[in-house]
Coordinates of C-alpha atoms and ligand atoms in Angstrom, one line a residue:
M1 CA 116.2 56.3 114.3
P2 CA 115.4 57.0 110.6
D3 CA 118.3 57.0 108.0
K4 CA 120.3 60.2 107.9
A5 CA 118.6 62.7 105.6
K6 CA 120.6 63.2 102.3
V7 CA 121.6 66.8 101.6
A8 CA 123.2 68.5 98.6
A9 CA 125.0 71.7 99.3
L10 CA 125.1 74.3 96.5
I11 CA 128.0 76.8 96.7
S12 CA 129.6 79.5 94.5
G13 CA 132.8 80.2 96.3
R14 CA 134.7 79.8 99.6
G15 CA 132.2 77.2 101.0
S16 CA 132.7 77.9 104.6
N17 CA 129.0 77.3 105.4
M18 CA 129.1 74.1 103.5
A19 CA 132.2 73.1 105.6
A20 CA 130.2 73.9 108.7
L21 CA 127.4 71.6 107.5
L22 CA 129.9 68.9 106.6
Y23 CA 131.7 68.9 109.9
A24 CA 128.4 69.1 111.8
S25 CA 127.3 66.0 109.8
K26 CA 130.2 64.1 111.3
L27 CA 129.1 64.7 114.9
P28 CA 127.5 61.8 116.7
D29 CA 123.7 61.7 116.2
A30 CA 123.8 64.2 113.3
P31 CA 120.5 63.6 111.4
F32 CA 121.9 64.5 108.0
R33 CA 124.8 63.8 105.7
L34 CA 126.1 65.6 102.6
V35 CA 125.8 63.5 99.4
L36 CA 126.9 66.2 97.0
V37 CA 128.6 69.6 96.8
A38 CA 127.7 71.3 93.6
S39 CA 128.8 74.7 92.2
N40 CA 128.2 77.0 89.3
D41 CA 131.9 77.9 89.5
P42 CA 134.4 75.1 88.7
D43 CA 137.0 77.1 90.6
A44 CA 135.0 77.4 93.8
A45 CA 137.4 76.8 96.7
G46 CA 134.8 74.8 98.6
L47 CA 134.9 72.0 95.9
E48 CA 138.4 71.1 96.9
L49 CA 137.5 70.8 100.5
A50 CA 134.5 68.6 99.7
K51 CA 136.7 66.3 97.5
A52 CA 139.3 66.0 100.3
E53 CA 136.5 64.9 102.6
G54 CA 135.3 62.3 100.1
I55 CA 132.0 64.1 99.2
P56 CA 131.1 63.8 95.5
T57 CA 131.2 67.1 93.7
F58 CA 129.7 68.5 90.6
A59 CA 130.6 71.8 88.8
L60 CA 129.1 73.5 85.9
S61 CA 129.8 77.1 84.9
H62 CA 126.6 79.1 84.2
K63 CA 128.5 81.2 81.7
S64 CA 127.2 80.7 78.1
M65 CA 124.1 78.9 79.4
N66 CA 120.7 80.2 79.9
R67 CA 119.2 80.1 83.4
G68 CA 116.7 77.3 82.6
E69 CA 119.3 75.0 81.1
H70 CA 121.8 75.6 84.0
D71 CA 119.1 75.1 86.6
A72 CA 118.0 71.9 84.9
A73 CA 121.6 70.5 84.9
M74 CA 122.1 71.4 88.6
D75 CA 118.7 69.8 89.3
K76 CA 119.7 66.6 87.5
A77 CA 123.0 66.4 89.4
V78 CA 121.2 66.8 92.7
R79 CA 118.7 64.2 91.9
N80 CA 121.3 61.8 90.7
S81 CA 123.0 62.2 94.1
G82 CA 119.9 60.9 95.8
A83 CA 119.6 64.1 97.9
E84 CA 116.3 64.7 99.6
Y85 CA 117.2 68.3 100.6
I86 CA 119.2 71.2 99.2
A87 CA 121.2 73.6 101.3
L88 CA 122.1 76.7 99.4
A89 CA 125.4 77.8 101.1
G90 CA 126.6 81.0 99.4
Y91 CA 125.1 80.0 96.1
M92 CA 125.1 83.3 94.3
R93 CA 122.7 82.4 91.4
I94 CA 119.0 83.1 91.4
L95 CA 117.1 79.9 90.9
G96 CA 114.3 79.9 88.4
E97 CA 110.7 79.1 89.2
D98 CA 110.8 75.5 87.9
F99 CA 113.7 74.6 90.1
V100 CA 112.2 76.2 93.2
R101 CA 108.9 74.6 92.7
A102 CA 110.4 71.2 92.3
W103 CA 112.2 71.6 95.6
E104 CA 109.6 73.5 97.5
G105 CA 109.8 72.8 101.2
R106 CA 113.1 70.9 100.8
A107 CA 115.5 73.7 99.9
L108 CA 117.0 76.0 102.5
N109 CA 119.1 79.1 102.2
I110 CA 121.4 81.1 104.5
H111 CA 121.3 84.9 104.1
P112 CA 123.6 87.3 105.9
S113 CA 121.0 89.7 107.3
L114 CA 118.0 89.7 109.7
L115 CA 115.4 89.1 107.0
P116 CA 113.0 90.6 106.0
K117 CA 115.7 93.4 106.3
Y118 CA 118.1 93.6 103.4
P119 CA 117.3 90.8 100.9
G120 CA 119.8 90.6 98.0
L121 CA 123.4 91.8 98.1
D122 CA 125.6 94.2 100.2
T123 CA 123.7 93.4 103.4
H124 CA 126.4 94.5 105.8
E125 CA 127.0 97.7 104.0
R126 CA 123.3 98.5 104.1
A127 CA 123.0 97.6 107.8
I128 CA 125.9 99.9 108.7
E129 CA 124.7 102.7 106.5
A130 CA 121.3 102.5 108.1
G131 CA 122.9 102.9 111.6
D132 CA 121.6 99.5 112.8
T133 CA 123.0 98.4 116.1
V134 CA 122.2 94.7 115.3
A135 CA 122.8 92.8 112.2
G136 CA 122.7 89.0 111.8
V137 CA 121.9 86.0 109.8
T138 CA 118.8 84.1 108.7
V139 CA 118.1 80.6 107.5
H140 CA 114.9 80.3 105.5
L141 CA 113.0 78.1 103.0
V142 CA 113.7 78.9 99.4
T143 CA 110.7 80.3 97.4
A144 CA 110.5 82.0 94.0
E145 CA 110.7 85.4 95.6
L146 CA 114.3 86.2 96.5
D147 CA 115.1 85.8 100.2
A148 CA 111.4 85.8 101.2
G149 CA 110.6 82.2 102.2
Q150 CA 109.5 81.1 105.7
I151 CA 112.1 82.0 108.3
L152 CA 113.4 78.9 110.1
G153 CA 116.0 80.5 112.3
Q154 CA 117.9 83.8 113.0
T155 CA 120.9 84.9 115.1
E156 CA 121.5 88.5 116.0
V157 CA 125.1 89.9 115.8
A158 CA 126.0 93.3 117.4
V159 CA 127.3 96.0 115.1
L160 CA 130.3 97.8 116.5
P161 CA 130.8 101.5 116.0
E162 CA 134.0 101.0 114.1
D163 CA 132.6 98.2 111.9
T164 CA 133.3 98.0 108.2
P165 CA 131.2 95.7 106.0
E166 CA 134.2 93.3 106.1
S167 CA 134.6 93.3 109.8
L168 CA 130.9 92.8 110.4
A169 CA 130.7 90.1 107.7
A170 CA 133.5 88.2 109.5
R171 CA 131.6 88.2 112.8
V172 CA 128.3 87.3 111.2
L173 CA 130.0 84.4 109.6
F174 CA 130.7 82.9 113.0
A175 CA 127.0 83.0 113.7
E176 CA 126.2 81.5 110.3
H177 CA 128.4 78.5 111.0
Q178 CA 126.5 77.9 114.3
L179 CA 123.1 78.5 113.0
Y180 CA 122.9 76.6 109.7
P181 CA 123.8 73.1 110.9
R182 CA 121.4 73.5 113.9
V183 CA 118.5 74.7 111.7
L184 CA 119.1 72.1 109.0
A185 CA 119.3 69.3 111.7
D186 CA 116.0 70.4 113.2
Y187 CA 114.3 70.8 109.9
V188 CA 115.2 67.3 108.6
S189 CA 114.2 65.8 112.0
R190 CA 110.8 67.3 112.0
P191 CA 109.1 64.6 110.0
F192 CA 110.0 62.1 112.7
D193 CA 109.2 64.3 115.7
A194 CA 106.0 63.4 117.5
A195 CA 105.3 66.9 118.7
W196 CA 105.6 68.3 115.3
L197 CA 103.6 65.6 113.7
L198 CA 100.8 66.1 116.3
D199 CA 100.7 69.8 115.5
Q200 CA 100.3 69.0 111.8
V201 CA 97.4 66.6 112.5
R202 CA 95.8 68.9 115.0
V203 CA 95.6 71.9 112.6
R204 CA 94.1 69.8 109.9
A205 CA 91.6 68.1 112.3
M206 CA 90.5 71.3 113.9
D207 CA 89.9 72.8 110.5
L208 CA 86.9 70.5 110.0
P209 CA 83.4 71.7 111.2
E210 CA 82.5 71.5 114.9
V211 CA 85.6 69.7 116.1
E212 CA 86.9 69.5 119.7
E213 CA 90.0 67.9 120.8
R214 CA 89.7 65.5 123.8
P215 CA 92.2 62.9 125.0
S216 CA 91.1 59.3 124.8
H217 CA 93.0 56.8 127.0
G218 CA 95.8 59.4 127.2
A219 CA 96.1 59.8 123.4
P220 CA 95.0 63.0 121.6
G221 CA 91.7 62.5 119.8
W222 CA 89.2 64.7 117.9
R223 CA 85.4 64.5 118.0
T224 CA 82.6 66.1 116.2
G225 CA 78.9 66.5 116.8
G226 CA 78.7 68.3 120.1
K227 CA 77.8 66.8 123.5
S228 CA 77.0 63.4 122.2
G229 CA 79.7 63.6 119.6
K230 CA 81.9 60.9 118.3
Y231 CA 85.6 60.5 117.7
F232 CA 86.8 60.6 114.1
A233 CA 90.5 60.6 114.7
Y234 CA 93.2 59.6 117.2
F235 CA 96.9 60.4 117.3
S236 CA 99.0 57.3 118.2
D237 CA 102.5 57.9 119.3
Q238 CA 104.0 54.4 119.1
H239 CA 101.2 53.0 121.2
H240 CA 101.2 49.4 122.2
G241 CA 104.8 48.9 121.2
E242 CA 104.1 49.9 117.5
D243 CA 106.9 51.6 115.5
A244 CA 104.5 54.1 113.9
I245 CA 103.6 57.6 114.9
A246 CA 100.2 57.6 113.2
L247 CA 96.8 59.0 112.6
L248 CA 94.0 56.5 113.2
A249 CA 91.0 57.1 110.9
K250 CA 87.8 55.2 110.3
T251 CA 87.4 53.3 107.1
S252 CA 84.2 51.8 105.8
G253 CA 85.1 48.5 107.5
I254 CA 87.7 45.7 107.8
D255 CA 87.7 45.0 104.1
E256 CA 88.7 48.5 103.1
M257 CA 91.2 48.7 105.9
T258 CA 92.8 45.4 104.8
A259 CA 92.9 46.5 101.1
L260 CA 94.6 49.7 102.0
I261 CA 97.3 47.9 104.0
E262 CA 97.8 45.4 101.2
R263 CA 98.2 48.1 98.6
D264 CA 100.6 50.3 100.6
P265 CA 102.1 48.5 103.7
D266 CA 104.5 51.4 104.3
A267 CA 101.7 53.9 104.6
F268 CA 99.0 51.9 106.4
Y269 CA 98.8 49.4 109.2
R270 CA 96.3 47.7 111.4
P271 CA 96.4 49.4 114.7
A272 CA 96.0 47.4 118.0
Y273 CA 92.4 47.3 119.3
Y274 CA 91.0 49.9 116.8
G275 CA 91.9 47.7 113.8
A276 CA 89.2 45.2 114.9
S277 CA 86.5 47.8 114.1
G278 CA 87.9 49.0 110.8
W279 CA 90.1 51.9 111.9
V280 CA 93.3 52.2 109.9
G281 CA 96.6 53.5 111.0
I282 CA 98.2 56.0 108.7
V283 CA 102.0 56.2 109.3
L284 CA 103.3 59.7 109.7
N285 CA 106.9 59.2 110.7
R286 CA 108.2 58.1 107.4
P287 CA 110.1 59.9 104.6
G288 CA 107.7 61.6 102.2
A289 CA 104.5 61.2 104.4
D290 CA 101.6 62.3 102.3
W291 CA 99.7 65.2 104.0
E292 CA 97.1 65.3 101.3
Q293 CA 96.3 61.7 102.1
V294 CA 96.1 62.6 105.8
E295 CA 93.7 65.4 105.0
Y296 CA 91.6 63.1 102.8
W297 CA 91.3 60.5 105.7
L298 CA 90.6 63.1 108.3
K299 CA 87.7 64.3 106.2
R300 CA 86.4 60.8 105.3
S301 CA 86.6 59.8 108.9
W302 CA 84.8 63.0 110.0
Q303 CA 82.1 62.4 107.4
A304 CA 81.6 58.8 108.7
V305 CA 80.7 59.9 112.2
A306 CA 79.4 63.5 111.9
P307 CA 75.7 64.1 112.3
K308 CA 73.7 64.7 109.1
R309 CA 73.1 68.4 109.8
L310 CA 77.0 68.9 109.6
T311 CA 77.8 66.5 106.6
K312 CA 75.1 68.3 104.6
L313 CA 77.0 71.6 105.1
L314 CA 80.2 70.0 103.9
D315 CA 78.6 68.3 100.9
A316 CA 77.1 71.7 99.9
A317 CA 80.5 73.4 100.2
D318 CA 82.1 70.6 98.1
E319 CA 79.8 71.4 95.3
F320 CA 81.5 74.8 94.8
Ligands
LIG401 C1 127.9 83.8 103.4 O1 128.0 84.9 104.2 C2 126.4 83.6 103.0 O2 125.5 84.0 104.1 C3 126.3 84.5 101.9 O3 127.5 84.3 101.1 C4 128.5 83.9 102.0 C5 129.1 82.7 101.5 O4 130.2 82.3 102.2 N1 125.1 84.3 101.1 C6 124.4 85.2 100.4 O5 124.8 86.4 100.4 C7 123.2 84.7 99.7 N2 122.5 85.8 99.2 P1 130.7 80.8 102.2 O6 130.9 80.4 100.8 O7 132.0 80.8 103.0 O8 129.7 79.9 102.9

């Protein structure tokens, strides 16, 4: 089991979603823990709850500060806490581009509508006015465009004929409290999940020219060059008692493989059997696995085994 993922929750008020995350994090096997609750409102009720539960807090009013300065101060507090992820939980400030870019892929938000319907404010009022029979909640990744990032999870909530925005909001909130901890748990677990890691490798391998996937000794593998093709990559899910879930790729030989391992022993290892012929293991189930590095090695390995007629094509494409 990897260490629990460290999460900072950003709130602006009541903080009931933060509380849902906090108590979910106390359940056995929770894959995350809260390391900070931060607010742009020093009077946010959620701060008191966090303090009572022993979670460090940070508060800084945005009044009389410009957006950039305030974002930078929040960013600093979050970094100082050691957080790896941010969960926006009723944080009612729009975050600037710099902040969003710095946390791309690591910041989640909960929004009380079925996005892409009703981004922004007054979601329940708008759903009722439109005569919708279902409303709901969305957890999504934070991007520069408001409430528009990749959707990670949604729950529908029935709209009752007599609903007011308040009565609907109250029921949607039940759904919020169930959805957010589940989606966050799944999201922070993904980098250690073999099925997810295999998918990531597969799309990148299949993106290279003339590749087919074919299992080799029960492990997924990718070949190029048609009928008499050769393997250029294998996916190893803790084979031979190893800890790593890894991509195996072909280096120029034992010397290069050894040098890579010496330089970065967290990222590379000598795989059983394959290591003897200069294949290196690239560890995927580790915090901050480098997908550009994975792409680089898939390509290098492909180039090492692909027939000339194919490498020529890729070389030509590289020149542009
Ligand atoms: C929640 O309903 C959340 O979905 C919403 O604010 C409320 C915060 O409640 N967020 C947004 O509208 C974001 N645009 P909480 O402080 O009790 O979690």
